[in-house]
Short mmCIF file of C-alpha atoms in Angstrom, two decimals:
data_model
loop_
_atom_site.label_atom_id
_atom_site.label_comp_id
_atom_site.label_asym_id
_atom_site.label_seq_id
_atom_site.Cartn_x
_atom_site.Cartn_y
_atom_site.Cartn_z
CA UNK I 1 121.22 109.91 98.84
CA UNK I 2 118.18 112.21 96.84
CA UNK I 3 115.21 111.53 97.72
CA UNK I 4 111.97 113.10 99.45
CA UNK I 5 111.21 113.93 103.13
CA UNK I 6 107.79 114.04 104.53
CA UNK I 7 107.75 115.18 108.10
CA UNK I 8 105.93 114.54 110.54
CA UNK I 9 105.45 110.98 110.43
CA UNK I 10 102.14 111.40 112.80
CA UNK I 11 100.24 114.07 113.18
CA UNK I 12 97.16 114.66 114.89
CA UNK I 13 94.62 117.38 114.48
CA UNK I 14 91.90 119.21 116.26
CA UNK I 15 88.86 120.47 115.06
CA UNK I 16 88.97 123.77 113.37
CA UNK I 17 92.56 123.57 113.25
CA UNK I 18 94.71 123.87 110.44
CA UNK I 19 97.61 121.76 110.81
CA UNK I 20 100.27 121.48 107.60
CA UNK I 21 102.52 118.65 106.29
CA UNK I 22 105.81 118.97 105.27
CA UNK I 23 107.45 117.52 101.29
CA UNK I 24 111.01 118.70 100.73
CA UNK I 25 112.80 116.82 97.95
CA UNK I 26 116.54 117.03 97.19
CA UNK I 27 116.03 115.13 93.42
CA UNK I 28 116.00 118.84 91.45
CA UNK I 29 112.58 117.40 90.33
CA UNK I 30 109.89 120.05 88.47
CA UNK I 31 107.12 118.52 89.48
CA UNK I 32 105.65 117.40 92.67
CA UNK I 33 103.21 115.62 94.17
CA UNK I 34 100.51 115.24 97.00
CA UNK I 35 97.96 112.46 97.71
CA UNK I 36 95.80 111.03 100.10
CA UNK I 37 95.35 107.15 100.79
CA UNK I 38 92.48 105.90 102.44
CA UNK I 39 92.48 102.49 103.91
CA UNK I 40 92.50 99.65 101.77
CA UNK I 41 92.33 102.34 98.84
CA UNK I 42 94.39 103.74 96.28
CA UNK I 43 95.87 107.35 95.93
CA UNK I 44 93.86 110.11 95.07
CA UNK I 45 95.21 113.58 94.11
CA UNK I 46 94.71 116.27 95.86
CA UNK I 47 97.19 119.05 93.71
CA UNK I 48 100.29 118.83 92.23
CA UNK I 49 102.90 121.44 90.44
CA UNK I 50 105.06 121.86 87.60
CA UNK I 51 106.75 124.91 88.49
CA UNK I 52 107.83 127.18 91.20
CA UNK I 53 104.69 129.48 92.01
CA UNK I 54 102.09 127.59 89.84
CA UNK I 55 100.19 124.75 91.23
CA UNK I 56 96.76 122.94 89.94
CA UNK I 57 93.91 121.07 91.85
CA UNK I 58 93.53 117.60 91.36
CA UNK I 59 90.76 115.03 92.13
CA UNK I 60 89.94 115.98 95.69
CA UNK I 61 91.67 119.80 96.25
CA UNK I 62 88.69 120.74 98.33
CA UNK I 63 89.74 121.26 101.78
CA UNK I 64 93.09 121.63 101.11
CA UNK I 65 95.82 123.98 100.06
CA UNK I 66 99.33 124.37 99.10
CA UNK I 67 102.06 126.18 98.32
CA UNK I 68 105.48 126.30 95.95
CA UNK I 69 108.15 129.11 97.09
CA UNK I 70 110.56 126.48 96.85
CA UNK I 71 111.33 124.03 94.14
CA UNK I 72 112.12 121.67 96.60
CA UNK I 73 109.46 122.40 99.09
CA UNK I 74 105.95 121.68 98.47
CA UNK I 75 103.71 121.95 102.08
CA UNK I 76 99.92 120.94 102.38
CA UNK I 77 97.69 122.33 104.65
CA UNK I 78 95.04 120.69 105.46
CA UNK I 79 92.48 123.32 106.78
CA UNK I 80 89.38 122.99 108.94
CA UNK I 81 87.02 122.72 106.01
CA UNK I 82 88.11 119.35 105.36
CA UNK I 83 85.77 117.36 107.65
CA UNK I 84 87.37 113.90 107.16
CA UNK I 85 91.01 114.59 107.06
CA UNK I 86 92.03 111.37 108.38
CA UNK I 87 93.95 109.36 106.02
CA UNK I 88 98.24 108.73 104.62
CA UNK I 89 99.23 111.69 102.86
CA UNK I 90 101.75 111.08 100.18
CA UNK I 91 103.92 113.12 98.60
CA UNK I 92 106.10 112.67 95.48
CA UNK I 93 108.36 114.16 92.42
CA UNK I 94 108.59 113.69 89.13
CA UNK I 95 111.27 114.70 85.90
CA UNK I 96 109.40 116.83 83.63
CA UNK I 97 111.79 116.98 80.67
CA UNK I 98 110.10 114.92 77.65
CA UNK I 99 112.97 112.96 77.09
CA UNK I 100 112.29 111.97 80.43
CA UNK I 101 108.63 111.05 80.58
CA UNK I 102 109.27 107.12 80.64
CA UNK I 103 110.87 107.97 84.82
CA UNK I 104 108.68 106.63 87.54
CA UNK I 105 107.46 109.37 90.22
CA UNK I 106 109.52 109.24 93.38
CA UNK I 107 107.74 108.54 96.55
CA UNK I 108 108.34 110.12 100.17
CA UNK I 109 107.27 107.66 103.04
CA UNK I 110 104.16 109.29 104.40
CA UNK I 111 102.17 111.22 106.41
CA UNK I 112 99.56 109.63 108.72
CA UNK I 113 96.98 112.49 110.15
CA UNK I 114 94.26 111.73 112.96
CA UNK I 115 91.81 113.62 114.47
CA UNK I 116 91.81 113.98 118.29
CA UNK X 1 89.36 108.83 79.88
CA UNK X 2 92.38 107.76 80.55
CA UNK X 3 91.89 104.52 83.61
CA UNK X 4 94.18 102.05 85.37
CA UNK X 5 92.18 98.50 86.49
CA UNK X 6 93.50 96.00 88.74
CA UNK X 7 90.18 93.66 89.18
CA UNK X 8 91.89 92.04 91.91
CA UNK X 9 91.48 93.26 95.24
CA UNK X 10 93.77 90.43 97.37
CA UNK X 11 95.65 87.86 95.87
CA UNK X 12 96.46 84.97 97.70
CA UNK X 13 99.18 82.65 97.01
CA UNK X 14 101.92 79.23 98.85
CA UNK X 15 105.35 80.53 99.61
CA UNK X 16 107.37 79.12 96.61
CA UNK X 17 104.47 79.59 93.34
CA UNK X 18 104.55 81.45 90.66
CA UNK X 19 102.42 84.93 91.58
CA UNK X 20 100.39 87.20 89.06
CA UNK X 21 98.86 90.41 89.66
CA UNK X 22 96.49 91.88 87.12
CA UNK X 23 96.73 95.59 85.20
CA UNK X 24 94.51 96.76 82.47
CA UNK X 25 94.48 100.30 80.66
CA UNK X 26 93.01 102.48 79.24
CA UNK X 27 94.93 105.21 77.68
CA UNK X 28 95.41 107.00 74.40
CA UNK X 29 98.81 106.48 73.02
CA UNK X 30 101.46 104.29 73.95
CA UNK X 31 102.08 104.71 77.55
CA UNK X 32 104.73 104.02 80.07
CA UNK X 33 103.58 101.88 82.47
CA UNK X 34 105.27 101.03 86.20
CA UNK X 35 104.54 98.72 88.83
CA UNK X 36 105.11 99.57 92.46
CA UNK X 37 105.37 98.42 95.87
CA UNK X 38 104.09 99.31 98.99
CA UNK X 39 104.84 98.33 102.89
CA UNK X 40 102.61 99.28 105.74
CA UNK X 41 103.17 102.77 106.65
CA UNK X 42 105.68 103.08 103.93
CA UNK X 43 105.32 105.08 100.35
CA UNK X 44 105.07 103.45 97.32
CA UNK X 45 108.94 102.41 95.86
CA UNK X 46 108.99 101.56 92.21
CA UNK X 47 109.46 98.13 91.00
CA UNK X 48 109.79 97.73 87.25
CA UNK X 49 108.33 100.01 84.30
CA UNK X 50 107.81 99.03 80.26
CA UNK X 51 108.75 101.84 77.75
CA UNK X 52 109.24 99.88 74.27
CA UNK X 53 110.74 96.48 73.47
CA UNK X 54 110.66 93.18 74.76
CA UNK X 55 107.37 92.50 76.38
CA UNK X 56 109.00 91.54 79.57
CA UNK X 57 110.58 93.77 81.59
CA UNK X 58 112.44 92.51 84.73
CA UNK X 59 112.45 94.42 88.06
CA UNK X 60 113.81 94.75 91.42
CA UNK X 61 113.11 91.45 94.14
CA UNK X 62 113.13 89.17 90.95
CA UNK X 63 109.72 90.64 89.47
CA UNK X 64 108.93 90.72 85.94
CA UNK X 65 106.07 92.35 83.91
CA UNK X 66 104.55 90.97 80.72
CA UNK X 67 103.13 94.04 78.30
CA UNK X 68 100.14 92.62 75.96
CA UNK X 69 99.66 95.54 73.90
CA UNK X 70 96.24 94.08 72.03
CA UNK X 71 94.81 93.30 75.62
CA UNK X 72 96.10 96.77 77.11
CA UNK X 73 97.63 95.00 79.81
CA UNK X 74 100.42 95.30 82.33
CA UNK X 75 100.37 92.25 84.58
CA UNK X 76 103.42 91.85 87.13
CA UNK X 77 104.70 88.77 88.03
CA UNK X 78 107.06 86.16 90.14
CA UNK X 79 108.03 82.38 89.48
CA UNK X 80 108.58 81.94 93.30
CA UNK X 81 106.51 83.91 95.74
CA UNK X 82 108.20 84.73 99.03
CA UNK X 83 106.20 85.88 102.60
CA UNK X 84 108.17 88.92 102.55
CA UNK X 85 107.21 90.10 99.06
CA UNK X 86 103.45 90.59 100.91
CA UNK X 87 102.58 93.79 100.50
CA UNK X 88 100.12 95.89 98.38
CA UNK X 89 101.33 96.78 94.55
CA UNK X 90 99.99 99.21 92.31
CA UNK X 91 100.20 99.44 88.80
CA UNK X 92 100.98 102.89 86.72
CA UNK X 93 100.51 104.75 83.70
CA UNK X 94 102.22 107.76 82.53
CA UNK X 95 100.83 109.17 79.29
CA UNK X 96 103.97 110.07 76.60
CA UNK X 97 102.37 113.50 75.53
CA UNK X 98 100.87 114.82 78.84
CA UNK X 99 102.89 113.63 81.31
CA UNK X 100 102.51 115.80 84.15
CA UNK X 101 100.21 113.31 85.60
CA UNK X 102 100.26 109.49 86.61
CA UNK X 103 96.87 107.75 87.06
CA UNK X 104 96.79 104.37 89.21
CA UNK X 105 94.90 101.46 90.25
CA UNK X 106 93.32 100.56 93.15
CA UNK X 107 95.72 98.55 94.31
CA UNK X 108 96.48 94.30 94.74
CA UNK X 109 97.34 93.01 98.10
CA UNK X 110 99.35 90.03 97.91
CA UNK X 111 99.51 87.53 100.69
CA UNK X 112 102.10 84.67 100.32
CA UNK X 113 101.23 82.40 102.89
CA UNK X 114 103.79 79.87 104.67
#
């Protein structure tokens, strides 16, 4: 079955550690995804990208970066600078073809990173 | 700017009545709009979406959506509420033009009490 993989299911950080989440999606989507959900909140974007090697901030890229080698890999890192990483990190995919554009965006099953 | 508003934070409702959860928008265009689900420690899977046509859509789990294009609204809905379909929902917008982005709302959480 396609769909996307976000691993690790927990993860726990230190402080001043960098510690990076894994999205790999097997849907031949363009565009992908990553967002954070804070309790009893709804998502907020942190980046996204339409193309291999090209990637834009979002709403809340500060403290965070990320990567696409891959078109089926897009990683996070959440770095040291971000002082309150703790929250579910979501990743997801999207078509980006405009006949396309009425597709929903394709969800992994999360991320949830603590601090220690 | 373009804005997704559910007003309802928790909605409450007896196994076995009719449930509604509220979505307003606010976006230039026509949209495509989407309703999804979400389980605790899950991600979000996608229920229903309108493009053009009949004003209600049916979904997965026996949801349905009514579209109200002169109120900008989006709101899902069930005749008969089941405990299990307790969970938070969010509502979503896709512009037609620039779609490289969704925007959502804050999320409903539905209870369906026993």
């Amino acid at each position: 079955d396609g769909g996307i993989t976000q691993s690790p299911k927990y993860l726990f950080r230190k402080e001043g550690q960098n510690v990076t989440l894994s999205c790999e999606q097997n849907l031949n989507h363009d565009a992908m995804y990553w967002y954070r959900q804070d309790p009893g909140q709804g998502l907020r974007l942190i980046y996204y990208s339409q193309i291999v090697n090209d990637f834009q901030k979002g709403d809340i890229a500060e403290g965070y970066s990320v990567s696409r080698e891959k078109k089926e890999s897009f990683p996070l890192t959440v770095t040291s600078a971000q002082k309150n990483p703790t929250a579910f990190y979501l990743c997801a995919s999207s078509i980006l073809r405009l006949r396309d554009s009425n597709q929903p965006q394709h969800f992994g099953d999360g991320t949830r990173l603590s601090i220690l | 700017a373009q804005s997704v508003a559910q007003p309802e934070d928790q909605v409450n409702v007896a196994e076995g009545n009719p449930l509604t959860v509220k979505c307003t928008y606010s976006v230039s265009g026509n949209p495509y709009l989407f309703w999804y689900v979400q389980y605790p420690n899950r991600g979000l899977q996608f229920l229903l979406k309108y493009i053009t046509g009949d004003n209600l859509v049916k979904g997965s789990y026996g949801f349905e959506a009514e579209f109200n294009k002169s109120q900008t609204s989006f709101h899902l809905k069930k005749p008969s509420a089941l405990v299990s379909d307790s969970a938070l929902y969010f509502c979503a917008v896709r512009e037609p033009y620039n779609f490289n982005k969704f925007y959502f709302g804050s999320g409903t959480k539905l209870n369906v009490k026993p």
